[in-house]
PDB file of C-alpha atoms and ligand atoms in Angstrom:
ATOM      1  CA  MET T   1     102.664 108.594 104.341  1.00 45.00           C
ATOM      2  CA  GLU T   2     102.574 105.166 105.981  1.00 49.00           C
ATOM      3  CA  PRO T   3     106.282 104.321 105.967  1.00 51.00           C
ATOM      4  CA  GLN T   4     105.801 100.543 106.234  1.00 72.00           C
ATOM      5  CA  LEU T   5     104.162 100.048 102.832  1.00 85.00           C
ATOM      6  CA  GLY T   6     106.702  99.817 100.047  1.00 88.00           C
ATOM      7  CA  TYR T   7     109.354 100.557 102.656  1.00 92.00           C
ATOM      8  CA  SER T   8     111.770  97.780 101.632  1.00 95.00           C
ATOM      9  CA  ALA T   9     111.639  98.693  97.935  1.00 96.00           C
ATOM     10  CA  ILE T  10     112.125 102.376  98.796  1.00 94.00           C
ATOM     11  CA  CYS T  11     115.162 101.478 100.966  1.00 95.00           C
ATOM     12  CA  PHE T  12     116.686  99.232  98.272  1.00 96.00           C
ATOM     13  CA  SER T  13     116.165 101.979  95.669  1.00 96.00           C
ATOM     14  CA  GLU T  14     118.973 103.956  97.326  1.00 95.00           C
ATOM     15  CA  PHE T  15     121.406 101.452  95.848  1.00 95.00           C
ATOM     16  CA  LEU T  16     120.034 101.406  92.298  1.00 96.00           C
ATOM     17  CA  SER T  17     122.289 102.257  89.405  1.00 95.00           C
ATOM     18  CA  GLU T  18     121.259 105.079  87.054  1.00 94.00           C
ATOM     19  CA  ASP T  19     119.218 102.729  84.835  1.00 95.00           C
ATOM     20  CA  GLY T  20     118.309 100.242  87.578  1.00 97.00           C
ATOM     21  CA  LYS T  21     114.764  99.271  88.562  1.00 98.00           C
ATOM     22  CA  ILE T  22     112.922  97.324  91.213  1.00 98.00           C
ATOM     23  CA  ASP T  23     110.045  94.900  90.608  1.00 98.00           C
ATOM     24  CA  THR T  24     107.901  94.158  93.642  1.00 97.00           C
ATOM     25  CA  ILE T  25     104.768  92.019  94.112  1.00 98.00           C
ATOM     26  CA  GLU T  26     101.831  92.635  96.459  1.00 97.00           C
ATOM     27  CA  ARG T  27      98.460  90.864  96.559  1.00 97.00           C
ATOM     28  CA  ASP T  28      96.508  92.990  99.010  1.00 96.00           C
ATOM     29  CA  GLU T  29      94.500  95.758  97.244  1.00 97.00           C
ATOM     30  CA  GLU T  30      94.749  98.291 100.087  1.00 96.00           C
ATOM     31  CA  ARG T  31      98.447  97.704 100.531  1.00 95.00           C
ATOM     32  CA  ILE T  32      99.006  98.033  96.788  1.00 96.00           C
ATOM     33  CA  LYS T  33      97.302 101.446  96.798  1.00 96.00           C
ATOM     34  CA  ALA T  34      99.250 102.648  99.824  1.00 95.00           C
ATOM     35  CA  ALA T  35     102.587 101.376  98.488  1.00 95.00           C
ATOM     36  CA  ILE T  36     102.012 103.041  95.087  1.00 96.00           C
ATOM     37  CA  GLN T  37     101.057 106.271  96.858  1.00 95.00           C
ATOM     38  CA  ASN T  38     104.203 106.173  99.016  1.00 95.00           C
ATOM     39  CA  ILE T  39     106.405 105.394  96.019  1.00 95.00           C
ATOM     40  CA  LYS T  40     104.854 108.327  94.075  1.00 95.00           C
ATOM     41  CA  GLU T  41     105.263 110.742  96.973  1.00 94.00           C
ATOM     42  CA  ILE T  42     108.949 109.985  97.047  1.00 93.00           C
ATOM     43  CA  GLY T  43     109.261 110.340  93.234  1.00 95.00           C
ATOM     44  CA  LEU T  44     110.258 106.728  92.564  1.00 95.00           C
ATOM     45  CA  GLU T  45     107.346 105.634  90.351  1.00 94.00           C
ATOM     46  CA  GLY T  46     109.649 105.324  87.330  1.00 95.00           C
ATOM     47  CA  LYS T  47     112.016 103.071  89.257  1.00 97.00           C
ATOM     48  CA  ILE T  48     109.761 100.793  91.328  1.00 98.00           C
ATOM     49  CA  ASN T  49     107.143  98.647  89.557  1.00 97.00           C
ATOM     50  CA  VAL T  50     104.414  97.206  91.759  1.00 97.00           C
ATOM     51  CA  PHE T  51     102.962  93.996  90.285  1.00 97.00           C
ATOM     52  CA  LYS T  52      99.460  93.250  91.558  1.00 98.00           C
ATOM     53  CA  GLY T  53      98.609  89.685  92.432  1.00 98.00           C
ATOM     54  CA  ASP T  54      99.792  86.577  94.198  1.00 98.00           C
ATOM     55  CA  ALA T  55     103.520  85.983  93.906  1.00 98.00           C
ATOM     56  CA  VAL T  56     102.828  82.251  93.595  1.00 98.00           C
ATOM     57  CA  ASP T  57     100.982  82.937  90.325  1.00 98.00           C
ATOM     58  CA  LEU T  58     103.102  85.842  89.065  1.00 98.00           C
ATOM     59  CA  LEU T  59     106.671  84.710  89.733  1.00 98.00           C
ATOM     60  CA  PRO T  60     106.651  81.846  87.201  1.00 98.00           C
ATOM     61  CA  GLU T  61     105.804  84.489  84.540  1.00 98.00           C
ATOM     62  CA  PHE T  62     108.879  86.575  85.381  1.00 98.00           C
ATOM     63  CA  ASP T  63     111.884  86.095  83.166  1.00 97.00           C
ATOM     64  CA  GLU T  64     114.794  88.285  84.252  1.00 96.00           C
ATOM     65  CA  ASN T  65     118.036  87.870  86.123  1.00 97.00           C
ATOM     66  CA  TYR T  66     118.018  90.144  89.129  1.00 98.00           C
ATOM     67  CA  ASP T  67     121.031  91.394  91.107  1.00 98.00           C
ATOM     68  CA  LEU T  68     119.114  91.174  94.382  1.00 98.00           C
ATOM     69  CA  ILE T  69     115.955  89.321  95.388  1.00 98.00           C
ATOM     70  CA  PHE T  70     114.221  90.091  98.680  1.00 98.00           C
ATOM     71  CA  ILE T  71     111.692  87.610 100.071  1.00 98.00           C
ATOM     72  CA  ASP T  72     109.280  88.973 102.689  1.00 97.00           C
ATOM     73  CA  ALA T  73     105.842  87.402 102.131  1.00 97.00           C
ATOM     74  CA  ALA T  74     103.809  84.289 103.011  1.00 96.00           C
ATOM     75  CA  LYS T  75     106.156  82.147 105.136  1.00 96.00           C
ATOM     76  CA  GLY T  76     104.491  78.911 104.057  1.00 96.00           C
ATOM     77  CA  LYS T  77     105.663  79.605 100.495  1.00 98.00           C
ATOM     78  CA  TYR T  78     109.326  80.315 101.218  1.00 98.00           C
ATOM     79  CA  PRO T  79     110.724  77.130  99.594  1.00 98.00           C
ATOM     80  CA  PHE T  80     108.741  77.954  96.426  1.00 98.00           C
ATOM     81  CA  PHE T  81     109.981  81.557  96.529  1.00 98.00           C
ATOM     82  CA  LEU T  82     113.568  80.302  96.856  1.00 98.00           C
ATOM     83  CA  GLU T  83     113.142  77.974  93.871  1.00 98.00           C
ATOM     84  CA  GLN T  84     111.831  80.922  91.824  1.00 98.00           C
ATOM     85  CA  ALA T  85     114.544  83.253  93.138  1.00 98.00           C
ATOM     86  CA  LEU T  86     117.207  80.780  91.993  1.00 98.00           C
ATOM     87  CA  ARG T  87     115.588  80.625  88.570  1.00 98.00           C
ATOM     88  CA  LEU T  88     115.593  84.445  88.360  1.00 98.00           C
ATOM     89  CA  SER T  89     119.198  84.794  89.540  1.00 98.00           C
ATOM     90  CA  LYS T  90     122.665  84.853  88.032  1.00 98.00           C
ATOM     91  CA  VAL T  91     126.038  84.158  89.609  1.00 98.00           C
ATOM     92  CA  GLY T  92     126.543  86.902  92.198  1.00 98.00           C
ATOM     93  CA  THR T  93     122.846  87.541  92.856  1.00 98.00           C
ATOM     94  CA  LEU T  94     122.014  88.064  96.524  1.00 98.00           C
ATOM     95  CA  ILE T  95     118.847  86.388  97.786  1.00 98.00           C
ATOM     96  CA  ILE T  96     117.740  87.829 101.120  1.00 98.00           C
ATOM     97  CA  ALA T  97     114.856  86.295 103.069  1.00 98.00           C
ATOM     98  CA  ASP T  98     113.322  88.046 106.060  1.00 97.00           C
ATOM     99  CA  ASN T  99     111.706  86.444 109.128  1.00 96.00           C
ATOM    100  CA  VAL T 100     113.460  83.084 108.705  1.00 97.00           C
ATOM    101  CA  LEU T 101     113.772  82.574 112.477  1.00 96.00           C
ATOM    102  CA  TYR T 102     110.128  83.549 113.051  1.00 91.00           C
ATOM    103  CA  LYS T 103     109.950  84.544 116.727  1.00 90.00           C
ATOM    104  CA  GLY T 104     112.494  81.855 117.608  1.00 89.00           C
ATOM    105  CA  TYR T 105     110.094  79.034 116.610  1.00 88.00           C
ATOM    106  CA  VAL T 106     112.233  77.845 113.692  1.00 88.00           C
ATOM    107  CA  MET T 107     115.306  76.886 115.743  1.00 87.00           C
ATOM    108  CA  SER T 108     113.330  75.550 118.730  1.00 86.00           C
ATOM    109  CA  ASP T 109     111.285  72.353 119.084  1.00 82.00           C
ATOM    110  CA  TYR T 110     108.101  74.354 118.314  1.00 71.00           C
ATOM    111  CA  ASN T 111     105.498  71.961 116.947  1.00 74.00           C
ATOM    112  CA  LYS T 112     102.134  73.519 117.825  1.00 76.00           C
ATOM    113  CA  HIS T 113      99.372  73.355 115.261  1.00 71.00           C
ATOM    114  CA  LYS T 114      99.210  77.154 114.891  1.00 77.00           C
ATOM    115  CA  GLN T 115     101.880  78.293 112.416  1.00 86.00           C
ATOM    116  CA  ARG T 116     103.165  74.716 112.000  1.00 90.00           C
ATOM    117  CA  THR T 117     103.162  74.971 108.190  1.00 92.00           C
ATOM    118  CA  ALA T 118     105.000  78.293 108.249  1.00 94.00           C
ATOM    119  CA  VAL T 119     107.612  76.946 110.667  1.00 94.00           C
ATOM    120  CA  ARG T 120     108.077  73.712 108.680  1.00 94.00           C
ATOM    121  CA  ASN T 121     108.548  75.667 105.448  1.00 96.00           C
ATOM    122  CA  LEU T 122     110.955  78.152 107.002  1.00 97.00           C
ATOM    123  CA  ARG T 123     113.028  75.193 108.288  1.00 96.00           C
ATOM    124  CA  GLU T 124     112.947  73.768 104.778  1.00 97.00           C
ATOM    125  CA  TYR T 125     114.052  77.131 103.349  1.00 98.00           C
ATOM    126  CA  ILE T 126     117.037  77.292 105.705  1.00 98.00           C
ATOM    127  CA  LYS T 127     118.003  73.689 104.957  1.00 98.00           C
ATOM    128  CA  ILE T 128     118.013  74.322 101.192  1.00 98.00           C
ATOM    129  CA  ALA T 129     119.818  77.645 101.567  1.00 98.00           C
ATOM    130  CA  LEU T 130     122.568  76.041 103.681  1.00 98.00           C
ATOM    131  CA  GLU T 131     122.887  72.775 101.732  1.00 98.00           C
ATOM    132  CA  ASP T 132     122.401  73.724  98.061  1.00 98.00           C
ATOM    133  CA  PRO T 133     125.905  73.877  96.533  1.00 98.00           C
ATOM    134  CA  LYS T 134     124.724  76.707  94.253  1.00 98.00           C
ATOM    135  CA  LEU T 135     124.328  78.941  97.299  1.00 98.00           C
ATOM    136  CA  GLU T 136     126.568  80.326 100.001  1.00 98.00           C
ATOM    137  CA  SER T 137     124.281  81.337 102.860  1.00 98.00           C
ATOM    138  CA  LYS T 138     124.422  82.865 106.293  1.00 98.00           C
ATOM    139  CA  ILE T 139     121.678  83.226 108.882  1.00 97.00           C
ATOM    140  CA  LEU T 140     121.832  86.569 110.661  1.00 97.00           C
ATOM    141  CA  GLU T 141     120.133  87.015 114.018  1.00 96.00           C
ATOM    142  CA  VAL T 142     118.835  90.483 113.247  1.00 95.00           C
ATOM    143  CA  GLY T 143     115.181  91.361 113.653  1.00 95.00           C
ATOM    144  CA  ASP T 144     113.164  88.193 113.061  1.00 95.00           C
ATOM    145  CA  GLY T 145     116.100  86.500 111.321  1.00 97.00           C
ATOM    146  CA  LEU T 146     117.587  87.153 107.896  1.00 98.00           C
ATOM    147  CA  CYS T 147     118.966  84.526 105.544  1.00 98.00           C
ATOM    148  CA  VAL T 148     121.459  86.051 103.125  1.00 98.00           C
ATOM    149  CA  SER T 149     122.466  83.807 100.226  1.00 98.00           C
ATOM    150  CA  GLU T 150     124.862  84.500  97.398  1.00 98.00           C
ATOM    151  CA  VAL T 151     124.366  82.543  94.189  1.00 98.00           C
ATOM    152  CA  ILE T 152     127.822  81.088  93.528  1.00 98.00           C
ATOM    153  CA  SER T 153     126.903  78.742  90.683  1.00 98.00           C
ATOM    154  CA  LYS T 154     123.946  78.164  88.362  1.00 95.00           C
ATOM    155  CA  SER T 155     124.521  74.478  87.668  1.00 89.00           C
TER     156      SER T 155
HETATM  157  C1  LIG G   1     105.788  91.823 105.987  1.00 96.68           C
HETATM  158  S1  LIG G   1     104.890  92.545 104.674  1.00 96.68           S
HETATM  159  C2  LIG G   1     106.167  93.064 103.603  1.00 96.68           C
HETATM  160  C3  LIG G   1     106.339  94.497 103.604  1.00 96.68           C
HETATM  161  C4  LIG G   1     107.299  94.938 102.520  1.00 96.68           C
HETATM  162  N1  LIG G   1     108.607  94.350 102.696  1.00 96.68           N
HETATM  163  C5  LIG G   1     107.346  96.422 102.537  1.00 96.68           C
HETATM  164  O1  LIG G   1     108.387  96.985 102.862  1.00 96.68           O
HETATM  165  O2  LIG G   1     106.313  97.033 102.237  1.00 96.68           O
HETATM  166  C6  LIG G   1     104.341  91.151 103.776  1.00 96.68           C
HETATM  167  C7  LIG G   1     103.512  91.550 102.585  1.00 96.68           C
HETATM  168  O3  LIG G   1     103.511  90.468 101.679  1.00 96.68           O
HETATM  169  C8  LIG G   1     102.218  90.370 101.135  1.00 96.68           C
HETATM  170  N2  LIG G   1     102.108  88.975 100.696  1.00 96.68           N
HETATM  171  C9  LIG G   1     102.123  87.863 101.474  1.00 96.68           C
HETATM  172  N3  LIG G   1     102.071  86.762 100.719  1.00 96.68           N
HETATM  173  C10 LIG G   1     102.009  87.175  99.426  1.00 96.68           C
HETATM  174  C11 LIG G   1     101.923  86.498  98.180  1.00 96.68           C
HETATM  175  N4  LIG G   1     101.868  85.157  98.114  1.00 96.68           N
HETATM  176  N5  LIG G   1     101.884  87.240  97.059  1.00 96.68           N
HETATM  177  C12 LIG G   1     101.928  88.594  97.099  1.00 96.68           C
HETATM  178  N6  LIG G   1     101.992  89.293  98.267  1.00 96.68           N
HETATM  179  C13 LIG G   1     102.050  88.591  99.402  1.00 96.68           C
HETATM  180  C14 LIG G   1     101.266  90.756 102.250  1.00 96.68           C
HETATM  181  O4  LIG G   1     100.028  91.191 101.743  1.00 96.68           O
HETATM  182  C15 LIG G   1     102.061  91.849 102.945  1.00 96.68           C
HETATM  183  O5  LIG G   1     101.738  93.120 102.471  1.00 96.68           O
END
């Protein structure tokens, strides 16, 4: 089993309630197959649903209020993912975004062409997370940077 594929969903599943479930999105065919295989091997196929496709297309179709939303995909889309996460949240939902400090580029004066869009959008994500009155957010310097936001209001 390749532990990295589906790893986050498998880790979060430890904290599911009896009737809880996890919805996850992946667009890469090979990664989808490997993640489904890993999830099956661990006996979690009834608990973790893998949606196939681009999150940018699929998320607007979702219509649930999740307890926890984990963002760990295309960095250039983080502000869009946050907008969707807020829509799919309720008061008390935790929105966790990985890689928000992106190798230290985000908090430095990094402005090279390569990765410029990703860095600009991660900066935008952090700004919204820290300034939106509906959110209470903290940036944690663990790994590549985690932004943990609690939804404290929906209006
Ligand atoms: C860093 S990995 C995440 C790994 C995941 N947290 C796990 O534990 O398996 C990022 C994944 O997001 C996928 N991805 C990136 N942008 C995406 C998008 N817009 N829609 C769907 N999947 C996306 C990539 O194909 C890649 O597999």
